[in-house]
CSV table of C-alpha atoms in Angstrom, one decimal:
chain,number,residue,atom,x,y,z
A,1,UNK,CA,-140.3,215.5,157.2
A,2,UNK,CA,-142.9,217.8,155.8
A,3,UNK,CA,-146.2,218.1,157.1
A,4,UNK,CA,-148.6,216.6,154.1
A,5,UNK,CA,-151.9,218.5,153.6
A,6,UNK,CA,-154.7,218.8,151.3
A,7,UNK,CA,-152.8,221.2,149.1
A,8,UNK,CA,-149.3,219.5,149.0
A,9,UNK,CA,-147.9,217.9,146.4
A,10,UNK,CA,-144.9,215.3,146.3
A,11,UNK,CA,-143.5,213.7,143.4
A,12,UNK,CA,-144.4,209.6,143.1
A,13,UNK,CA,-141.9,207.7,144.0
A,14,UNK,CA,-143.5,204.2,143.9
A,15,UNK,CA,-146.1,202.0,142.4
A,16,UNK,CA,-146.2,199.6,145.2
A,17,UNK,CA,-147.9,196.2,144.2
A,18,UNK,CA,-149.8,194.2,147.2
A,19,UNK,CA,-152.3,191.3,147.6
A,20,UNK,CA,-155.6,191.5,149.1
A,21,UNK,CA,-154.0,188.0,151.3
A,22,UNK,CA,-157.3,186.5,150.8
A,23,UNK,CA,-157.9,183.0,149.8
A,24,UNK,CA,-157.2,182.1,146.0
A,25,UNK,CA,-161.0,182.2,144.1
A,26,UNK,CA,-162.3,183.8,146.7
A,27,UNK,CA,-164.2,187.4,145.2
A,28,UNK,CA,-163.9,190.2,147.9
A,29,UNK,CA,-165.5,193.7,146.8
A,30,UNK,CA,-164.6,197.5,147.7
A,31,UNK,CA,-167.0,197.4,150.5
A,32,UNK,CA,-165.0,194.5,152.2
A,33,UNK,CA,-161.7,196.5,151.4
A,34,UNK,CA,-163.4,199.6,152.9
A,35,UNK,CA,-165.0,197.6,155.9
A,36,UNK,CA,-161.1,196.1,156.7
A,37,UNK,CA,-159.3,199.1,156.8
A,38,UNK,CA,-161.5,201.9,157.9
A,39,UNK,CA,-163.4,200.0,160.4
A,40,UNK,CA,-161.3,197.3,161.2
A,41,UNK,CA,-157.6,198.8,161.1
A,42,UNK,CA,-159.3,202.6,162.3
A,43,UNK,CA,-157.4,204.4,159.2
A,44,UNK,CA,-158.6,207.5,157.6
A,45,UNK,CA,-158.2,206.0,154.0
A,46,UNK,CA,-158.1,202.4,152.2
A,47,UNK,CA,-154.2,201.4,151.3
A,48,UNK,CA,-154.5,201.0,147.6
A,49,UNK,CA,-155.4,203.7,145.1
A,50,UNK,CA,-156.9,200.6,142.5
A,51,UNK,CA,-158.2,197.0,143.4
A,52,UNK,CA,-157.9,194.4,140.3
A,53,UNK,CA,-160.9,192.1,140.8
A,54,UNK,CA,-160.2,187.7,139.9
A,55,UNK,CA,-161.7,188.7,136.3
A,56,UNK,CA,-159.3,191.7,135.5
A,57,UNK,CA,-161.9,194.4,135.9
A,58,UNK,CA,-159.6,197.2,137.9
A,59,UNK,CA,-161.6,199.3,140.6
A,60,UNK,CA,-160.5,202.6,141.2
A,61,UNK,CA,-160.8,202.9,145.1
A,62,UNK,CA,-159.5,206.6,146.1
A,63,UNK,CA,-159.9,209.3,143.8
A,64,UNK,CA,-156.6,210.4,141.6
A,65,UNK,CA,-155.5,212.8,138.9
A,66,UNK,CA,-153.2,209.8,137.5
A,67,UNK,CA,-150.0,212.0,137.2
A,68,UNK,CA,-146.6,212.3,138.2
A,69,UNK,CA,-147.5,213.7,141.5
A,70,UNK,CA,-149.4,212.3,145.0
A,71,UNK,CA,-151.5,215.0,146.1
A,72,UNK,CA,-152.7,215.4,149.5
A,73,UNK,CA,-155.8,214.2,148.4
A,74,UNK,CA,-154.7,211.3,146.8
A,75,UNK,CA,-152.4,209.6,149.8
A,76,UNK,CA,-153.9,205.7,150.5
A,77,UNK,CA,-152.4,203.9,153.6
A,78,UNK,CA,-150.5,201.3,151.8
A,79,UNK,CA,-147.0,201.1,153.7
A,80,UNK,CA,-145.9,202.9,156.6
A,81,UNK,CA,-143.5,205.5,156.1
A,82,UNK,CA,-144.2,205.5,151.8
A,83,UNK,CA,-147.6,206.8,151.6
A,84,UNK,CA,-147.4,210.2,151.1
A,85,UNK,CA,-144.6,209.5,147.9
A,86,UNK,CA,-146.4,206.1,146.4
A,87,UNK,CA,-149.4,204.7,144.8
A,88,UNK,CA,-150.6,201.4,145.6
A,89,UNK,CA,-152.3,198.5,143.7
A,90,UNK,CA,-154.3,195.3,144.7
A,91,UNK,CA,-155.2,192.2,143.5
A,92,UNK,CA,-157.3,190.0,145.1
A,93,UNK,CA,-155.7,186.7,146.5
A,94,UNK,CA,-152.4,185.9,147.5
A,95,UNK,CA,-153.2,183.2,149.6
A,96,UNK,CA,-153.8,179.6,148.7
A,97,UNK,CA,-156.8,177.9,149.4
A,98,UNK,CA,-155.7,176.8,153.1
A,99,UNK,CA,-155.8,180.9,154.0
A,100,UNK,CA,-152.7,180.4,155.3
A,101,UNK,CA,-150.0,180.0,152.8
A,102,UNK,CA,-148.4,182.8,150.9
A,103,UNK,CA,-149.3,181.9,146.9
A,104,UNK,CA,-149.3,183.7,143.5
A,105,UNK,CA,-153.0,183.6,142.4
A,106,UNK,CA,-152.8,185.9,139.7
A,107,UNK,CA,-155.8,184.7,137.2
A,108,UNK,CA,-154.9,185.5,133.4
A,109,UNK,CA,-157.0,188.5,133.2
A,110,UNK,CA,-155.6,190.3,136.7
A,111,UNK,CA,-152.3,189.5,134.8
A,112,UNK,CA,-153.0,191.4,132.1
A,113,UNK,CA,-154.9,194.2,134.0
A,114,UNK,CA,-151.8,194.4,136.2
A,115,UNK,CA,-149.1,194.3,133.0
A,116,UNK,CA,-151.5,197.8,131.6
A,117,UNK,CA,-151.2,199.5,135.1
A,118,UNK,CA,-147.2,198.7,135.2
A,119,UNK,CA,-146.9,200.2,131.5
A,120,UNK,CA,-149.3,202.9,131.9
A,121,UNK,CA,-147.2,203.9,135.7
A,122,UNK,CA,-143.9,204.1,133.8
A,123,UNK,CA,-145.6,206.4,131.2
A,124,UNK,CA,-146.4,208.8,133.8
A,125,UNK,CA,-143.9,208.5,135.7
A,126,UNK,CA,-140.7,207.2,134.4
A,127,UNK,CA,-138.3,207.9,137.3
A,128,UNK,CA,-140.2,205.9,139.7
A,129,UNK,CA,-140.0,202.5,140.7
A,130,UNK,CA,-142.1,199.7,140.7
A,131,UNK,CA,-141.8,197.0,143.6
A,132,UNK,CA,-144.0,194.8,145.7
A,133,UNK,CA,-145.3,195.8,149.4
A,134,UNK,CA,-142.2,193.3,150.8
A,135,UNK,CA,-139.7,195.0,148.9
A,136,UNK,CA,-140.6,197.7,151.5
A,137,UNK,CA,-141.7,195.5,155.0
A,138,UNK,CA,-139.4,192.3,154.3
A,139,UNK,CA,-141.3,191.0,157.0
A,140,UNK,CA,-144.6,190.7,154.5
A,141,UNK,CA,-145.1,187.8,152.1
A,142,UNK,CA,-147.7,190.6,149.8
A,143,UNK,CA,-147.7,190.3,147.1
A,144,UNK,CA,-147.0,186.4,146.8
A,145,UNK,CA,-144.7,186.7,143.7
A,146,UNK,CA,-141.4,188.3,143.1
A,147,UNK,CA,-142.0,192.2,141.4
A,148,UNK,CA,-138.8,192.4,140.1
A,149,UNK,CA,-138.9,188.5,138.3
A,150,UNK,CA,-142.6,189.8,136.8
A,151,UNK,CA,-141.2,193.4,135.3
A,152,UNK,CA,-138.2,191.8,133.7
A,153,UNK,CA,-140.8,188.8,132.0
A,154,UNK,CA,-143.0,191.3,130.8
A,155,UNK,CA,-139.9,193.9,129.2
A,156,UNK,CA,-140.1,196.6,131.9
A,157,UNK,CA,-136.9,196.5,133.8
């Protein structure tokens, strides 16, 4: 496996969707997302390149060009072992009120926001795929709703 630098670039291979696993309602911010994973966790970068807030509004969280390609630059910790070849999106919730319970708490608008990241991904790069974080770890519940169910009800195979 190539060593990834600064300078390399790899063609995207994935848009993988997670959940922030956070309590449905509850509003988290990029500071928290920050706090978790660089403090918390010890990594040198967040996991998702865009967090889509409970009213839609879609946070970019690492800087990217947006094209075909993850630059060194551009690598988030999403998934072991498909950083370097994906991007990775957010929304905040996935749990249900309890904390505990895996649960689809897509509001409307981070529907809608997450239906405009899908289309505009395939745009860019049509040869990638689109799947959730347990598509990748089976042993992860994130993003609380089947990936493959939500691109065929929205058109995008």
């Amino acid at each position: 496996m190539a060593k990834t630098t600064k300078t390399s670039r790899v063609p995207v291979k994935y848009l993988v969707i997670h959940c922030t696993a956070t309590p449905e309602g509850r509003r988290i911010s990029s500071d928290d997302i920050r706090r978790w994973h660089l403090k918390e966790n010890g990594w040198k970068q967040v996991g998702y390149t865009d967090m889509i807030h409970l009213d839609g509004t879609v946070e970019r969280l690492v800087k990217n060009n947006d094209d075909a390609y993850v630059d060194g630059w551009e690598i988030t910790n999403g998934v072991r072992g498909y950083n370097r070849n994906s991007r990775h999106v957010v929304y905040v919730g996935g749990l249900a009120r309890n904390g505990r319970t895996a649960k689809d708490t897509r509001t409307p608008a981070q529907i809608k926001a997450l239906i405009n990241i899908c289309k505009n991904f395939r745009k860019t790069a049509p040869n990638a795929r689109i799947v959730g974080h347990r598509d990748l770890d089976n042993k992860k519940d994130c993003p609380s709703f089947d990936v493959k169910t939500f691109l065929q009800e929205i058109g995008m195979k």
